[in-house]
Short mmCIF file of C-alpha atoms in Angstrom, two decimals:
data_model
loop_
_atom_site.label_atom_id
_atom_site.label_comp_id
_atom_site.label_asym_id
_atom_site.label_seq_id
_atom_site.Cartn_x
_atom_site.Cartn_y
_atom_site.Cartn_z
CA MET W 1 0.00 0.00 0.00
CA SER W 2 1.31 3.39 -0.91
CA VAL W 3 -0.07 6.38 0.93
CA LYS W 4 0.87 9.55 -0.88
CA SER W 5 -0.85 11.97 1.40
CA LYS W 6 2.06 13.55 3.24
CA ASN W 7 1.45 17.03 1.93
CA LEU W 8 -2.30 16.99 1.81
CA THR W 9 -4.24 20.07 2.67
CA TRP W 10 -7.92 20.62 2.04
CA HIS W 11 -8.82 19.08 -1.32
CA GLU W 12 -5.25 19.08 -2.63
CA GLY W 13 -4.53 15.90 -4.53
CA GLN W 14 -8.19 15.05 -5.01
CA VAL W 15 -8.69 12.14 -7.38
CA SER W 16 -10.04 13.65 -10.59
CA ARG W 17 -12.78 12.53 -12.89
CA THR W 18 -10.15 12.02 -15.57
CA SER W 19 -8.27 9.65 -13.29
CA ARG W 20 -11.41 7.61 -12.70
CA GLU W 21 -12.18 7.53 -16.42
CA GLU W 22 -8.66 6.27 -17.12
CA LEU W 23 -9.13 3.54 -14.56
CA LEU W 24 -12.41 2.50 -16.18
CA GLY W 25 -11.38 2.93 -19.80
CA GLN W 26 -14.47 4.94 -20.62
CA LYS W 27 -15.92 8.42 -20.35
CA GLY W 28 -18.73 9.04 -17.92
CA VAL W 29 -21.99 9.88 -19.64
CA THR W 30 -25.73 9.86 -19.05
CA LEU W 31 -27.91 8.24 -21.68
CA TRP W 32 -31.28 9.74 -20.90
CA LEU W 33 -33.88 7.43 -22.43
CA THR W 34 -37.24 9.14 -22.85
CA GLY W 35 -40.40 7.80 -24.43
CA LEU W 36 -43.93 6.53 -23.84
CA SER W 37 -44.82 3.74 -21.47
CA GLY W 38 -44.20 0.53 -23.40
CA SER W 39 -41.82 2.15 -25.92
CA GLY W 40 -39.04 -0.13 -24.74
CA LYS W 41 -36.89 2.17 -22.58
CA SER W 42 -36.20 -0.38 -19.85
CA THR W 43 -35.80 -3.29 -22.24
CA ILE W 44 -33.29 -1.37 -24.33
CA ALA W 45 -31.46 -0.06 -21.25
CA VAL W 46 -31.10 -3.58 -19.85
CA ALA W 47 -29.95 -4.99 -23.20
CA ALA W 48 -27.50 -2.14 -23.77
CA GLU W 49 -26.12 -2.65 -20.29
CA ALA W 50 -25.56 -6.35 -20.95
CA ALA W 51 -23.75 -5.57 -24.21
CA LEU W 52 -21.60 -2.93 -22.50
CA ARG W 53 -20.78 -5.37 -19.69
CA ASP W 54 -19.53 -7.82 -22.33
CA GLN W 55 -17.04 -5.11 -23.26
CA GLY W 56 -16.02 -4.61 -19.64
CA ARG W 57 -17.75 -1.24 -19.25
CA LEU W 58 -19.19 -0.03 -15.95
CA THR W 59 -22.81 1.01 -16.24
CA TYR W 60 -25.75 1.73 -13.97
CA ILE W 61 -29.44 1.93 -14.69
CA LEU W 62 -31.63 4.44 -12.88
CA ASP W 63 -35.29 3.55 -13.20
CA GLY W 64 -38.52 3.60 -11.25
CA ASP W 65 -37.54 0.48 -9.36
CA ASN W 66 -34.51 1.94 -7.63
CA VAL W 67 -35.48 5.61 -7.53
CA ARG W 68 -39.19 5.87 -6.74
CA GLN W 69 -38.89 3.55 -3.74
CA GLY W 70 -35.74 5.19 -2.42
CA LEU W 71 -34.49 8.69 -3.13
CA ASN W 72 -37.86 9.89 -4.41
CA SER W 73 -40.14 7.92 -2.11
CA ASN W 74 -41.41 11.20 -0.66
CA LEU W 75 -42.64 12.47 -4.03
CA GLY W 76 -46.07 11.98 -5.52
CA PHE W 77 -47.39 12.62 -9.00
CA SER W 78 -48.40 16.27 -8.87
CA PRO W 79 -46.81 18.49 -11.53
CA GLU W 80 -44.39 19.92 -8.93
CA ASP W 81 -43.44 16.48 -7.66
CA ARG W 82 -42.92 15.16 -11.20
CA THR W 83 -40.57 18.03 -11.92
CA GLU W 84 -38.70 17.47 -8.64
CA ASN W 85 -38.53 13.75 -9.46
CA ILE W 86 -36.75 14.44 -12.74
CA ARG W 87 -34.56 17.14 -11.16
CA ARG W 88 -33.24 14.77 -8.50
CA ILE W 89 -32.65 12.01 -11.05
CA GLY W 90 -30.72 14.52 -13.12
CA GLU W 91 -28.55 15.53 -10.17
CA VAL W 92 -27.82 11.91 -9.30
CA SER W 93 -27.00 11.17 -12.95
CA LYS W 94 -24.55 14.06 -12.83
CA LEU W 95 -22.78 12.56 -9.80
CA PHE W 96 -22.59 9.14 -11.48
CA THR W 97 -21.29 10.70 -14.68
CA ASP W 98 -18.63 12.50 -12.65
CA THR W 99 -17.64 9.10 -11.25
CA GLY W 100 -17.02 7.88 -14.81
CA VAL W 101 -20.02 5.57 -14.98
CA ILE W 102 -22.16 5.13 -18.11
CA VAL W 103 -25.61 5.88 -16.71
CA LEU W 104 -28.78 4.75 -18.44
CA THR W 105 -31.97 6.36 -17.18
CA ALA W 106 -35.34 4.90 -18.10
CA PHE W 107 -38.13 7.31 -17.26
CA ILE W 108 -40.99 8.51 -19.43
CA SER W 109 -39.93 12.10 -18.55
CA PRO W 110 -42.65 13.57 -20.80
CA TYR W 111 -41.88 17.27 -20.33
CA ARG W 112 -39.32 18.98 -22.53
CA GLU W 113 -38.60 21.63 -19.95
CA ASP W 114 -37.75 19.05 -17.27
CA ARG W 115 -35.36 17.23 -19.60
CA ASP W 116 -33.80 20.49 -20.76
CA GLN W 117 -33.12 21.42 -17.15
CA VAL W 118 -31.18 18.21 -16.68
CA ARG W 119 -29.22 18.96 -19.85
CA GLU W 120 -28.57 22.43 -18.46
CA ILE W 121 -26.82 21.25 -15.28
CA MET W 122 -24.51 18.89 -17.13
CA ALA W 123 -21.39 19.65 -19.15
CA ASP W 124 -21.48 19.43 -22.94
CA GLY W 125 -21.31 15.82 -24.04
CA ASP W 126 -22.22 14.43 -20.61
CA PHE W 127 -25.94 14.31 -21.34
CA LEU W 128 -27.23 12.36 -24.33
CA GLU W 129 -30.96 12.52 -24.88
CA VAL W 130 -32.15 9.26 -26.41
CA HIS W 131 -35.68 9.35 -27.76
CA VAL W 132 -37.05 5.83 -27.63
CA SER W 133 -39.61 6.48 -30.26
CA ALA W 134 -42.61 4.25 -30.76
CA ASP W 135 -46.01 5.78 -31.41
CA VAL W 136 -48.79 5.43 -28.93
CA GLU W 137 -50.67 2.90 -31.09
CA THR W 138 -47.66 0.59 -31.08
CA CYS W 139 -47.12 0.99 -27.33
CA GLU W 140 -50.79 0.47 -26.62
CA SER W 141 -50.93 -2.64 -28.79
CA ARG W 142 -48.07 -4.12 -26.74
CA ASP W 143 -49.40 -2.96 -23.37
CA VAL W 144 -46.84 -5.11 -21.58
CA LYS W 145 -47.96 -4.03 -18.13
CA GLY W 146 -51.68 -3.61 -18.91
CA LEU W 147 -51.40 0.09 -18.09
CA TYR W 148 -53.01 1.40 -21.28
CA LYS W 149 -56.07 -0.70 -20.62
CA LYS W 150 -56.35 0.77 -17.14
CA ALA W 151 -55.74 4.27 -18.47
CA ARG W 152 -58.50 3.86 -21.07
CA ALA W 153 -60.80 2.65 -18.32
CA GLY W 154 -60.05 5.82 -16.39
CA GLU W 155 -58.30 3.92 -13.60
CA ILE W 156 -55.02 5.83 -14.10
CA PRO W 157 -55.41 9.59 -14.36
CA ASN W 158 -52.91 11.73 -16.31
CA PHE W 159 -51.50 8.81 -18.27
CA THR W 160 -48.89 9.99 -20.74
CA GLY W 161 -50.06 9.58 -24.34
CA ILE W 162 -53.70 8.98 -23.35
CA SER W 163 -54.77 11.69 -20.95
CA ALA W 164 -51.53 13.63 -20.52
CA PRO W 165 -49.13 14.97 -23.15
CA TYR W 166 -45.79 13.56 -24.26
CA GLU W 167 -43.49 16.28 -25.51
CA ALA W 168 -41.12 14.58 -27.94
CA PRO W 169 -37.48 15.74 -27.90
CA GLU W 170 -36.55 18.31 -30.53
CA LYS W 171 -32.80 17.98 -30.22
CA ALA W 172 -32.20 14.40 -29.13
CA GLU W 173 -28.68 13.14 -29.74
CA LEU W 174 -30.20 9.82 -30.75
CA VAL W 175 -33.61 8.71 -31.98
CA VAL W 176 -34.12 5.01 -31.51
CA ASP W 177 -37.04 3.81 -33.58
CA SER W 178 -38.19 1.09 -31.22
CA GLY W 179 -41.48 0.81 -33.09
CA ALA W 180 -39.72 -0.43 -36.21
CA GLN W 181 -36.43 -2.01 -35.19
CA THR W 182 -35.50 -4.89 -32.88
CA VAL W 183 -33.98 -4.45 -29.43
CA GLU W 184 -30.69 -5.77 -30.86
CA GLU W 185 -30.72 -3.08 -33.55
CA SER W 186 -31.46 -0.38 -30.99
CA VAL W 187 -28.60 -1.57 -28.79
CA ALA W 188 -26.22 -1.67 -31.76
CA GLN W 189 -27.26 1.89 -32.63
CA ILE W 190 -26.55 3.14 -29.10
CA LEU W 191 -23.22 1.33 -28.75
CA GLY W 192 -22.17 2.49 -32.20
CA PHE W 193 -22.87 6.07 -31.20
CA LEU W 194 -20.87 5.76 -27.97
CA GLN W 195 -18.00 4.18 -29.89
CA ASP W 196 -18.01 6.80 -32.64
CA LYS W 197 -18.09 9.69 -30.19
CA GLY W 198 -15.17 8.39 -28.15
CA TYR W 199 -16.95 7.40 -24.94
CA LEU W 200 -15.52 3.87 -25.09
CA LYS W 201 -11.76 3.60 -24.99
CA ALA W 202 -10.04 0.70 -26.74
CA MET E 1 -19.14 -6.21 -30.24
CA SER E 2 -21.22 -9.02 -28.85
CA VAL E 3 -24.89 -8.38 -28.26
CA LYS E 4 -26.36 -11.17 -26.20
CA SER E 5 -29.85 -9.82 -25.95
CA LYS E 6 -31.79 -12.09 -28.28
CA ASN E 7 -34.01 -13.54 -25.59
CA LEU E 8 -34.38 -10.51 -23.42
CA THR E 9 -37.66 -9.79 -21.77
CA TRP E 10 -38.30 -7.22 -19.05
CA HIS E 11 -35.35 -7.21 -16.66
CA GLU E 12 -34.16 -10.68 -17.62
CA GLY E 13 -30.40 -10.77 -17.91
CA GLN E 14 -29.91 -7.59 -15.92
CA VAL E 15 -26.28 -6.96 -15.06
CA SER E 16 -25.94 -7.75 -11.37
CA ARG E 17 -24.12 -5.95 -8.60
CA THR E 18 -21.87 -8.99 -8.31
CA SER E 19 -20.93 -8.67 -11.96
CA ARG E 20 -19.99 -5.03 -11.47
CA GLU E 21 -17.99 -5.86 -8.35
CA GLU E 22 -16.09 -8.53 -10.27
CA LEU E 23 -15.32 -6.02 -12.99
CA LEU E 24 -14.01 -3.55 -10.41
CA GLY E 25 -12.23 -6.01 -8.15
CA GLN E 26 -13.84 -4.61 -5.04
CA LYS E 27 -17.05 -4.69 -3.05
CA GLY E 28 -19.30 -1.66 -3.05
CA VAL E 29 -19.47 0.01 0.33
CA THR E 30 -20.29 3.33 1.97
CA LEU E 31 -17.79 4.74 4.44
CA TRP E 32 -19.92 7.22 6.33
CA LEU E 33 -17.52 9.68 7.97
CA THR E 34 -19.15 11.60 10.79
CA GLY E 35 -17.59 14.12 13.17
CA LEU E 36 -17.33 17.75 14.17
CA SER E 37 -16.46 20.56 11.81
CA GLY E 38 -12.67 20.54 11.58
CA SER E 39 -12.31 16.95 12.77
CA GLY E 40 -10.70 16.04 9.47
CA LYS E 41 -13.50 14.21 7.63
CA SER E 42 -12.81 15.76 4.22
CA THR E 43 -9.03 15.65 4.59
CA ILE E 44 -9.14 11.97 5.51
CA ALA E 45 -11.67 11.17 2.76
CA VAL E 46 -9.49 12.84 0.14
CA ALA E 47 -6.33 11.12 1.39
CA ALA E 48 -8.04 7.72 1.61
CA GLU E 49 -9.35 8.18 -1.91
CA ALA E 50 -5.85 8.93 -3.21
CA ALA E 51 -4.47 5.84 -1.50
CA LEU E 52 -7.28 3.68 -2.88
CA ARG E 53 -6.73 5.11 -6.37
CA ASP E 54 -3.09 4.02 -6.11
CA GLN E 55 -4.45 0.50 -5.71
CA GLY E 56 -6.73 0.89 -8.73
CA ARG E 57 -9.94 1.14 -6.72
CA LEU E 58 -12.97 3.15 -7.86
CA THR E 59 -14.14 5.61 -5.22
CA TYR E 60 -16.38 8.64 -5.00
CA ILE E 61 -16.63 11.33 -2.35
CA LEU E 62 -19.98 12.85 -1.48
CA ASP E 63 -19.59 16.10 0.42
CA GLY E 64 -21.13 19.51 0.78
CA ASP E 65 -19.47 20.72 -2.40
CA ASN E 66 -21.20 18.32 -4.74
CA VAL E 67 -24.43 17.69 -2.83
CA ARG E 68 -25.58 20.94 -1.26
CA GLN E 69 -25.26 22.83 -4.55
CA GLY E 70 -26.92 20.11 -6.59
CA LEU E 71 -29.24 17.40 -5.35
CA ASN E 72 -29.99 19.17 -2.08
CA SER E 73 -29.94 22.77 -3.30
CA ASN E 74 -33.60 23.06 -2.37
CA LEU E 75 -32.98 22.23 1.28
CA GLY E 76 -32.18 24.65 4.08
CA PHE E 77 -30.99 24.09 7.63
CA SER E 78 -34.20 23.52 9.55
CA PRO E 79 -34.35 20.25 11.51
CA GLU E 80 -36.64 18.74 8.84
CA ASP E 81 -34.37 19.84 6.01
CA ARG E 82 -31.27 18.52 7.78
CA THR E 83 -32.93 15.13 8.17
CA GLU E 84 -34.02 15.13 4.52
CA ASN E 85 -30.47 16.15 3.53
CA ILE E 86 -29.01 13.09 5.22
CA ARG E 87 -31.81 10.85 3.95
CA ARG E 88 -31.12 11.78 0.32
CA ILE E 89 -27.37 11.38 0.75
CA GLY E 90 -28.04 7.95 2.23
CA GLU E 91 -30.20 6.94 -0.72
CA VAL E 92 -27.60 8.15 -3.21
CA SER E 93 -24.88 6.30 -1.29
CA LYS E 94 -26.99 3.18 -1.56
CA LEU E 95 -27.19 3.52 -5.35
CA PHE E 96 -23.43 4.07 -5.60
CA THR E 97 -22.78 1.09 -3.34
CA ASP E 98 -25.02 -1.01 -5.57
CA THR E 99 -22.86 0.09 -8.50
CA GLY E 100 -19.81 -1.36 -6.72
CA VAL E 101 -18.22 1.97 -5.87
CA ILE E 102 -16.42 2.66 -2.58
CA VAL E 103 -18.28 5.77 -1.40
CA LEU E 104 -16.82 8.15 1.15
CA THR E 105 -19.26 10.64 2.62
CA ALA E 106 -18.01 13.65 4.57
CA PHE E 107 -20.84 15.30 6.45
CA ILE E 108 -21.01 16.31 10.11
CA SER E 109 -24.31 14.35 10.31
CA PRO E 110 -24.64 15.09 14.03
CA TYR E 111 -27.85 13.17 14.76
CA ARG E 112 -27.70 9.49 15.63
CA GLU E 113 -31.22 8.86 14.40
CA ASP E 114 -30.45 10.26 10.94
CA ARG E 115 -27.33 8.09 10.62
CA ASP E 116 -29.18 5.04 11.90
CA GLN E 117 -31.84 5.55 9.26
CA VAL E 118 -29.18 5.43 6.56
CA ARG E 119 -27.81 2.24 8.10
CA GLU E 120 -31.34 0.89 8.11
CA ILE E 121 -31.88 1.18 4.34
CA MET E 122 -28.60 -0.51 3.47
CA ALA E 123 -27.70 -4.19 3.55
CA ASP E 124 -25.45 -5.54 6.30
CA GLY E 125 -21.85 -4.68 5.56
CA ASP E 126 -22.73 -2.00 3.00
CA PHE E 127 -22.70 0.82 5.54
CA LEU E 128 -19.63 1.47 7.66
CA GLU E 129 -19.96 4.26 10.19
CA VAL E 130 -16.59 5.93 10.66
CA HIS E 131 -16.40 8.26 13.63
CA VAL E 132 -13.76 10.87 12.87
CA SER E 133 -13.18 11.65 16.48
CA ALA E 134 -11.47 14.81 17.61
CA ASP E 135 -12.82 16.73 20.56
CA VAL E 136 -14.29 20.17 20.13
CA GLU E 137 -11.26 21.87 21.73
CA THR E 138 -8.96 20.32 19.15
CA CYS E 139 -11.28 21.20 16.26
CA GLU E 140 -11.73 24.72 17.55
CA SER E 141 -7.98 25.21 17.96
CA ARG E 142 -7.51 24.27 14.30
CA ASP E 143 -10.53 26.24 13.05
CA VAL E 144 -9.40 25.69 9.45
CA LYS E 145 -12.34 27.56 7.97
CA GLY E 146 -12.75 30.14 10.73
CA LEU E 147 -16.19 28.78 11.48
CA TYR E 148 -15.74 28.32 15.23
CA LYS E 149 -14.77 31.95 15.59
CA LYS E 150 -17.94 32.96 13.76
CA ALA E 151 -20.00 30.53 15.81
CA ARG E 152 -18.60 31.93 19.08
CA ALA E 153 -19.42 35.41 17.82
CA GLY E 154 -22.99 34.28 17.27
CA GLU E 155 -22.75 34.72 13.51
CA ILE E 156 -23.59 31.06 12.83
CA PRO E 157 -26.60 29.77 14.75
CA ASN E 158 -26.96 26.09 15.66
CA PHE E 159 -23.31 25.31 15.15
CA THR E 160 -22.55 21.70 16.01
CA GLY E 161 -20.39 21.39 19.13
CA ILE E 162 -20.93 25.00 20.15
CA SER E 163 -24.62 25.77 20.06
CA ALA E 164 -26.03 22.50 18.75
CA PRO E 165 -25.37 18.93 19.88
CA TYR E 166 -23.16 16.30 18.30
CA GLU E 167 -24.40 12.81 19.04
CA ALA E 168 -21.35 10.58 18.83
CA PRO E 169 -21.83 7.11 17.29
CA GLU E 170 -22.38 4.28 19.72
CA LYS E 171 -21.77 1.43 17.29
CA ALA E 172 -19.35 2.82 14.73
CA GLU E 173 -17.49 0.18 12.73
CA LEU E 174 -14.40 2.37 12.98
CA VAL E 175 -13.28 5.13 15.32
CA VAL E 176 -10.56 7.23 13.76
CA ASP E 177 -8.82 9.28 16.42
CA SER E 178 -8.02 12.26 14.25
CA GLY E 179 -7.20 14.33 17.31
CA ALA E 180 -4.22 12.12 18.12
CA GLN E 181 -3.04 10.46 14.93
CA THR E 182 -1.82 11.77 11.59
CA VAL E 183 -3.85 11.73 8.40
CA GLU E 184 -1.56 8.97 7.11
CA GLU E 185 -2.29 6.85 10.17
CA SER E 186 -6.03 7.39 9.79
CA VAL E 187 -5.87 6.40 6.12
CA ALA E 188 -3.84 3.29 6.94
CA GLN E 189 -6.43 2.37 9.57
CA ILE E 190 -9.32 2.70 7.11
CA LEU E 191 -7.58 0.82 4.30
CA GLY E 192 -6.49 -1.91 6.71
CA PHE E 193 -10.09 -2.35 7.79
CA LEU E 194 -11.33 -2.59 4.19
CA GLN E 195 -8.60 -5.09 3.38
CA ASP E 196 -9.25 -7.24 6.45
CA LYS E 197 -12.99 -7.37 5.86
CA GLY E 198 -12.65 -8.42 2.23
CA TYR E 199 -13.84 -5.26 0.46
CA LEU E 200 -10.67 -5.08 -1.62
CA LYS E 201 -9.98 -8.04 -3.87
CA ALA E 202 -6.42 -8.98 -4.70
#
């Protein structure tokens, strides 16, 4: 063990983001997947993560499962709480990105302004908006979780795409046409983008 | 590139914490440093991080600099807000630990109940309470940031150790006597503990 801290004062010698990225062989980045319920955000995030793991990359998925029950367990579904939900997820993504992790977030995040505010707090190139784009008819025809049926029956109020708006990205770094292409094709598209843009070191 | 996602359904094949820990050669853990202002929490966290980086470990420090201005920028210093501050930091630490990162938090976190609630949400062995223990006289004599002087002058209300209580841990995994030993000795103590308990793989 080598302890090189003899001359340390406050914050001198702090391990940098660059040092962590060198260790990991990758650049930290947040892939912000946005799209309707049933568009395939989680499926694509999980598949992309598996493919990245095969390459030895460190990733982490933020989704409803690990955020709504933990960090954001004290938030409801009012407009204010939805905005705060996305804000906190953005701040946590920023911390993970600073660690050098490739973060994949899988939230409907229907409001352009909320997503733009996340983009705003992050450095250029750290935030990649990925529009997982399948139209509502396609998503409803899948209805993997039976949510559209419930929404049509009026059992879920303010359901995005049915009784609440989805504001599609206007400047997404990537549009993944999950209505037309397979999960494998979507994953290849995302990994190709990361490779081309230099996020994945050899 | 190998994409092994042909048979993916929702969440099947998700990359596990174990897989990430194998990749990193370490176990995810949160070292929760608690102690008075000026006790040396940040100094020790920074020095421990440098020593761990020398071993090729992935670490991340959560402190006032990156949390109070970001995730918790909408919190003040009322008792409720202080509790919520620690709660959110705990939840974020949990996510980082799940990623396989060695997290070092450096917050005074004076209330036992708040710290115990963080311990509560984490799995056994994932949360290590590290009491950075220097008495108030020692911390005040250092007064690195000039805060004690301001507190004595009444310019900072509810200052821990002066006009607000510090509830020392009763079951800390580690007590680092930063009043008596050097930063190097404190770092060696922490790294020795991590090594002995199997957090650092060969």
